[in-house]
Amino acid sequence: MHIESVELRELRIPLVSPFTTSFSTQLERNTLVLKVSGTTDGPNGPVETVGWGECGSLSDPYYNSEYTAGARAMLREYLVPTLRKSQSDQPLTAETVGSALHHIVGHQMSKSAIEMAILDAELRARGQSFARYLGATRTRVPSGVSVGIQDSIPQLLETVGNYLSQGYVRIKLKIKPGWDIAPVAAVRKEFGYDVPLQVDANAAYTLVDAQLLRRLDEFALLLIEQPLAEDDLVQHAKLAQSLSTPICLDESVESAKDAADAITLGAASVINIKPSRVGGYLEAKRIHDLASAHGISVWCGGMLETGIGRAANAALAALDGFTLPGDISASDRFYKEDITEPFVIEDGHISVPQGPGFGVTPREDVMERFTVGTEIL
Ligand code: OSB
Ligand code: MG
């Protein structure tokens, strides 16, 4: 497409309840929504089109190095200007965004946001759904839920019970030192061993904790997600040798190359593919393909996406290699009011949108109420 303008909005959307991980407590989602406008080539000349993207960043650089104010500056100062320059030399498509931005180091989530918007615009212009573009055939995906660290065990049991009664087919418990064995044991005791259960440490442990983490083995977890630091691939490989619980990487994988390294080292037997963290949906698809070829299971992670990112995640997760339920919950898991039509859980599943592009309609009137800043790039 040829970009004419990019409207960048910064939003602050309240969460229905605080979301606590080993690295912070989120009370709201502070994100960026991009609306790209421009033209694509149609059979009878240029066609006007619009597309939407969302940034995965959080307010503060505690999950990864990105943060929303930084992403906003990145898009304004580097990413959008670089794409504008690039499109004056050669045609820009969603598939060339990655190479056009490759010389800018890092900033995967910011890059993902603009690639998303361009992809949505191009797909809308040709009337193709994102699921069809990817070659995904499933029309619904199993819905898992990520449960934050709670104030007490009784409160945790109530929260988990509530999600199970809504039909969530997999529970992920956030853990940290001091909130690990006891909550897992309590959930197993209360709800039994038939509930698909996994944990996510968000890099809160070190190899010194191997003995402690081995105690999780008796709870038959699907996996333990990112127990060690982002750059501890070798140590994850060592840890994998002393645990029977499969190790899944999240923060450590920022590209298909990282995924290949992790697989080669034996640092992961499962990968959480979070499209924003890896620089976009096209890189996410490459990681899916690579993992499938190596017999590594993958599932789709999330960053508390609004309906825009949630729609795209659902389509990605509909690919055959996504063999485990993702963190693709209903909109009301996080939001009283979503900025698109809400995603709902039905029979434990979320429907994959089938309309052009990501297949959802952003509601600008609703967005307006959560907007804390807008700029036209
Ligand atoms: O580690 O997967 C994570 C949310 C924010 C940052 C990191 C993570 C998460 C989640 C929630 O676990 C996933 C979701 O439901 O969007
Ligand atoms: Mg995680």
XYZ file of C-alpha atoms and ligand atoms in Angstrom:
394
model
C 0.000 0.000 0.000
C 0.958 3.636 -0.211
C 0.645 5.295 3.229
C -1.012 8.714 3.262
C -1.428 9.221 6.983
C -1.149 7.397 10.276
C -3.384 8.372 13.158
C -1.786 7.329 16.417
C -3.920 7.234 19.538
C -2.730 6.533 23.029
C -5.404 4.830 25.114
C -5.843 4.081 28.795
C -8.573 1.499 29.234
C -9.496 0.438 32.775
C -9.251 -3.278 33.576
C -12.172 -5.060 35.254
C -9.780 -6.173 38.010
C -6.089 -5.618 38.786
C -3.755 -7.964 36.890
C -0.685 -8.861 38.954
C 2.375 -10.659 37.624
C 5.829 -11.213 39.109
C 6.885 -7.884 37.560
C 3.973 -5.476 38.236
C 0.277 -4.818 38.777
C -1.712 -3.424 35.861
C -4.861 -1.440 36.681
C -5.419 -0.269 33.131
C -4.168 -1.046 29.658
C -2.066 1.787 28.310
C -1.673 1.068 24.626
C -1.441 2.619 21.169
C -3.941 2.108 18.387
C -2.859 3.037 14.876
C -5.127 3.809 11.963
C -3.278 3.859 8.682
C -4.929 5.434 5.637
C -3.686 5.194 2.090
C -4.164 3.519 -1.249
C -3.589 0.108 -2.752
C -3.455 -0.780 -6.439
C -6.769 -2.116 -7.710
C -7.582 -3.379 -11.243
C -8.961 0.089 -12.106
C -6.356 2.236 -10.366
C -5.689 3.209 -6.733
C -8.247 2.217 -4.079
C -8.549 4.072 -0.776
C -8.091 1.847 2.242
C -7.785 2.011 6.011
C -6.282 -0.480 8.472
C -5.859 -0.839 12.211
C -2.989 -1.947 14.401
C -2.371 -2.162 18.129
C 0.848 -1.955 20.118
C 1.622 -4.720 22.632
C 3.624 -2.482 24.950
C 2.713 -1.813 28.565
C 3.159 1.495 30.418
C 6.504 0.511 31.925
C 9.511 -1.457 30.643
C 9.198 -4.323 33.136
C 7.949 -7.166 30.921
C 10.341 -6.236 28.126
C 12.335 -3.146 27.195
C 9.483 -1.407 25.429
C 6.971 0.949 27.044
C 4.098 2.845 25.543
C 5.510 6.376 25.628
C 8.699 5.024 24.060
C 6.741 3.140 21.405
C 4.895 6.330 20.585
C 8.169 8.214 20.091
C 9.588 5.299 18.101
C 6.662 5.285 15.700
C 6.691 9.064 15.331
C 10.462 9.569 15.055
C 11.631 6.454 13.214
C 9.198 3.815 12.045
C 6.607 5.833 10.165
C 9.191 8.228 8.621
C 11.309 5.240 7.507
C 8.329 3.576 5.829
C 7.365 6.832 4.113
C 10.858 7.144 2.718
C 10.927 3.497 1.705
C 7.640 3.736 -0.206
C 9.050 6.547 -2.325
C 11.795 4.142 -3.540
C 9.856 0.901 -3.920
C 6.331 -0.395 -3.312
C 5.531 -1.070 0.324
C 3.519 -4.113 1.362
C 2.945 -5.758 4.723
C 5.510 -8.356 3.647
C 8.225 -5.727 3.058
C 7.685 -3.761 6.291
C 10.023 -6.092 8.192
C 12.940 -5.620 5.817
C 12.323 -1.868 5.483
C 12.630 -1.529 9.276
C 15.293 -4.167 9.839
C 18.157 -1.694 10.333
C 16.343 -0.161 13.296
C 17.458 -2.268 16.236
C 14.796 -3.885 18.435
C 11.431 -2.247 19.186
C 9.531 -5.325 18.059
C 6.203 -4.235 19.542
C 6.316 -0.834 17.874
C 7.232 -2.475 14.575
C 4.451 -5.003 14.981
C 1.865 -2.235 15.478
C 2.573 -0.545 12.154
C 2.963 -3.803 10.236
C -0.417 -4.875 11.607
C -2.149 -1.729 10.417
C -0.703 -2.082 6.915
C -1.628 -5.759 6.764
C -5.197 -5.016 7.861
C -5.495 -2.223 5.262
C -4.238 -4.439 2.428
C -6.472 -7.358 3.377
C -9.493 -5.101 3.682
C -8.751 -3.652 0.254
C -8.768 -7.093 -1.294
C -11.652 -8.404 0.800
C -9.639 -11.211 2.352
C -9.768 -12.303 5.982
C -6.544 -12.561 7.955
C -7.334 -16.218 8.717
C -7.585 -17.006 5.003
C -4.409 -15.048 4.259
C -2.567 -17.192 6.822
C -4.107 -20.420 5.573
C -5.832 -21.056 8.897
C -8.830 -23.324 8.571
C -10.225 -23.619 12.086
C -13.179 -21.317 12.673
C -12.826 -21.179 16.458
C -9.966 -21.562 18.901
C -9.879 -22.986 22.434
C -9.792 -20.267 25.046
C -7.338 -20.239 27.949
C -7.115 -17.633 30.691
C -4.152 -16.093 32.466
C -4.851 -15.700 36.190
C -2.909 -12.999 38.010
C -1.273 -13.354 41.423
C -4.006 -13.013 44.069
C -4.004 -11.729 47.647
C -4.839 -15.124 49.165
C -5.417 -18.780 48.309
C -9.194 -18.576 48.944
C -9.388 -15.617 46.579
C -7.400 -17.559 43.963
C -9.739 -20.556 44.241
C -12.755 -18.317 43.827
C -11.226 -16.622 40.764
C -10.224 -19.903 39.127
C -13.639 -21.436 39.900
C -15.304 -18.479 38.259
C -13.224 -18.825 35.067
C -13.872 -22.573 34.940
C -17.594 -21.976 35.238
C -17.368 -19.586 32.274
C -15.927 -22.459 30.272
C -12.229 -21.591 29.976
C -10.491 -24.778 28.865
C -7.062 -24.034 30.321
C -5.873 -22.131 33.370
C -2.522 -20.351 33.570
C -1.419 -19.221 37.013
C 1.052 -16.412 37.361
C 3.720 -17.370 39.902
C 6.659 -15.700 41.647
C 8.955 -16.674 44.527
C 6.677 -17.068 47.550
C 3.578 -17.655 45.366
C 4.328 -20.864 43.501
C 3.974 -24.340 45.057
C 1.108 -23.433 47.425
C -1.247 -21.886 44.826
C -0.611 -24.734 42.373
C -1.212 -27.371 45.065
C -4.398 -25.579 46.174
C -5.803 -25.396 42.628
C -5.052 -29.089 42.030
C -6.659 -30.039 45.377
C -9.792 -28.009 44.710
C -10.342 -28.656 40.992
C -8.508 -31.934 40.396
C -6.022 -33.141 37.815
C -8.344 -33.002 34.807
C -8.048 -29.213 34.533
C -5.346 -28.295 31.997
C -3.058 -26.166 34.160
C 0.177 -24.284 33.537
C 2.226 -21.587 35.282
C 4.046 -18.439 34.172
C 6.951 -16.999 36.195
C 7.793 -14.033 33.944
C 11.516 -14.550 34.492
C 11.321 -14.362 38.301
C 13.658 -17.286 39.162
C 17.300 -18.257 38.724
C 18.962 -21.618 38.271
C 19.538 -21.672 42.041
C 15.782 -22.314 42.327
C 15.954 -25.571 40.341
C 15.195 -27.704 43.431
C 12.153 -25.624 44.254
C 10.881 -25.645 40.673
C 11.279 -29.422 40.581
C 8.545 -29.608 43.233
C 6.124 -28.452 40.539
C 6.685 -31.732 38.683
C 4.218 -33.621 40.886
C 1.321 -31.388 39.756
C 1.289 -32.599 36.135
C 1.427 -29.106 34.651
C 1.234 -28.616 30.892
C 4.302 -26.409 31.130
C 6.202 -23.781 33.071
C 6.530 -20.523 31.150
C 9.691 -18.405 31.273
C 11.061 -19.435 34.688
C 14.454 -17.715 34.148
C 15.673 -14.419 32.720
C 15.143 -13.318 29.116
C 18.763 -13.895 28.099
C 19.211 -17.181 29.996
C 18.801 -19.596 27.080
C 21.680 -21.793 28.203
C 20.380 -21.896 31.754
C 16.880 -22.766 30.563
C 18.461 -25.691 28.711
C 20.136 -26.801 31.943
C 16.931 -26.407 33.915
C 15.051 -28.473 31.331
C 17.303 -31.409 32.181
C 16.298 -31.365 35.837
C 12.512 -30.895 35.416
C 9.894 -33.193 33.978
C 7.538 -30.208 33.517
C 8.063 -28.922 29.953
C 9.716 -25.514 29.680
C 7.976 -22.912 27.535
C 9.683 -19.664 26.554
C 7.963 -16.292 26.277
C 10.236 -13.264 26.928
C 13.345 -15.020 25.524
C 11.907 -15.314 22.014
C 11.874 -12.046 20.072
C 12.384 -13.499 16.599
C 12.375 -16.718 14.579
C 16.143 -16.776 15.046
C 15.722 -16.757 18.830
C 13.234 -19.601 18.471
C 15.689 -21.573 16.350
C 18.455 -21.002 18.933
C 16.195 -22.098 21.791
C 15.156 -25.250 19.944
C 18.760 -26.094 19.025
C 19.908 -25.636 22.618
C 17.048 -27.640 24.113
C 15.987 -24.572 26.079
C 12.291 -24.983 25.255
C 9.956 -27.785 24.306
C 7.051 -25.345 23.954
C 6.975 -21.760 22.668
C 4.512 -19.015 23.537
C 4.161 -17.103 20.270
C 3.174 -13.570 21.142
C 2.981 -11.709 17.827
C 3.736 -8.270 19.224
C 6.828 -9.482 21.083
C 8.341 -11.014 17.939
C 7.819 -7.965 15.721
C 4.537 -8.936 14.129
C 2.239 -11.586 12.748
C 4.448 -12.498 9.804
C 7.387 -13.358 12.077
C 4.909 -15.148 14.359
C 3.857 -17.334 11.412
C 7.524 -18.104 10.664
C 8.038 -19.238 14.261
C 4.925 -21.417 13.995
C 6.298 -23.028 10.821
C 9.748 -23.547 12.321
C 8.362 -25.048 15.530
C 6.025 -27.361 13.612
C 8.953 -28.623 11.559
C 10.799 -29.457 14.791
C 7.862 -31.009 16.628
C 7.764 -28.159 19.138
C 4.288 -27.221 20.409
C 3.235 -23.606 20.249
C 0.369 -21.543 21.599
C -0.639 -17.924 21.170
C 0.151 -15.569 24.029
C -1.336 -12.158 24.616
C -0.684 -8.654 25.912
C -4.203 -7.877 27.173
C -5.106 -6.938 23.616
C -8.189 -4.957 22.732
C -10.498 -6.438 20.107
C -8.090 -5.433 17.329
C -5.158 -7.535 18.529
C -7.472 -10.205 19.935
C -9.005 -10.689 16.471
C -5.584 -11.085 14.881
C -4.430 -13.455 17.641
C -7.504 -15.653 17.147
C -6.794 -15.981 13.415
C -3.131 -16.826 14.035
C -4.063 -19.402 16.678
C -6.327 -21.071 14.125
C -3.228 -22.389 12.307
C -2.693 -26.140 12.680
C 0.566 -25.947 14.650
C -1.103 -24.149 17.567
C -1.732 -27.370 19.450
C -2.211 -25.878 22.932
C -4.930 -23.421 24.030
C -3.738 -19.805 23.932
C -4.223 -16.816 26.228
C -7.113 -15.769 24.020
C -9.860 -15.072 26.473
C -13.127 -13.200 26.022
C -12.988 -9.384 25.969
C -14.719 -9.260 29.366
C -11.752 -11.055 30.966
C -10.058 -7.648 30.920
C -12.562 -5.035 29.755
C -16.062 -3.961 30.636
C -16.213 -2.350 27.237
C -13.975 -3.286 24.309
C -13.103 -0.869 21.508
C -14.448 -3.315 18.895
C -17.398 -5.674 19.058
C -16.549 -7.891 22.047
C -15.157 -11.407 21.815
C -17.233 -13.881 23.797
C -16.469 -17.356 25.067
C -18.826 -20.038 23.785
C -18.381 -23.659 24.708
C -14.810 -22.855 25.768
C -13.927 -21.289 22.426
C -13.497 -17.915 20.741
C -14.677 -17.492 17.140
C -12.167 -16.528 14.473
C -13.420 -13.434 12.626
C -14.093 -14.137 8.947
C -14.575 -10.592 7.589
C -11.952 -8.696 5.541
C -8.713 -7.851 7.343
C -8.799 -8.670 11.030
C -12.566 -8.730 10.662
C -13.520 -6.424 13.515
C -14.867 -2.865 13.504
C -13.035 -0.447 15.796
C -15.551 1.886 17.450
C -14.047 5.351 17.339
C -16.693 6.801 19.666
C -15.782 4.285 22.385
C -12.069 4.753 21.739
C -12.489 8.504 22.135
C -13.455 8.054 25.794
C -10.225 6.179 26.546
C -7.950 8.396 24.444
C -5.259 10.368 26.284
C -3.451 11.643 23.206
C -3.746 11.636 19.425
C -1.246 12.574 16.776
C -1.279 12.423 13.008
C 1.996 11.138 11.568
O 3.723 -13.234 30.336
O 2.143 -13.883 29.089
C 2.643 -13.022 29.806
C 0.234 -10.087 30.103
C 1.112 -9.033 30.049
C 2.455 -9.275 29.958
C 2.923 -10.583 29.923
C 2.045 -11.654 29.958
C 0.682 -11.404 30.092
C -0.318 -12.437 30.238
C -1.746 -12.129 29.823
O -0.099 -13.513 30.752
C -2.062 -12.673 28.504
C -3.391 -12.199 27.975
O -4.421 -12.757 28.353
O -3.397 -11.246 27.168
Mg 4.395 -15.099 29.783
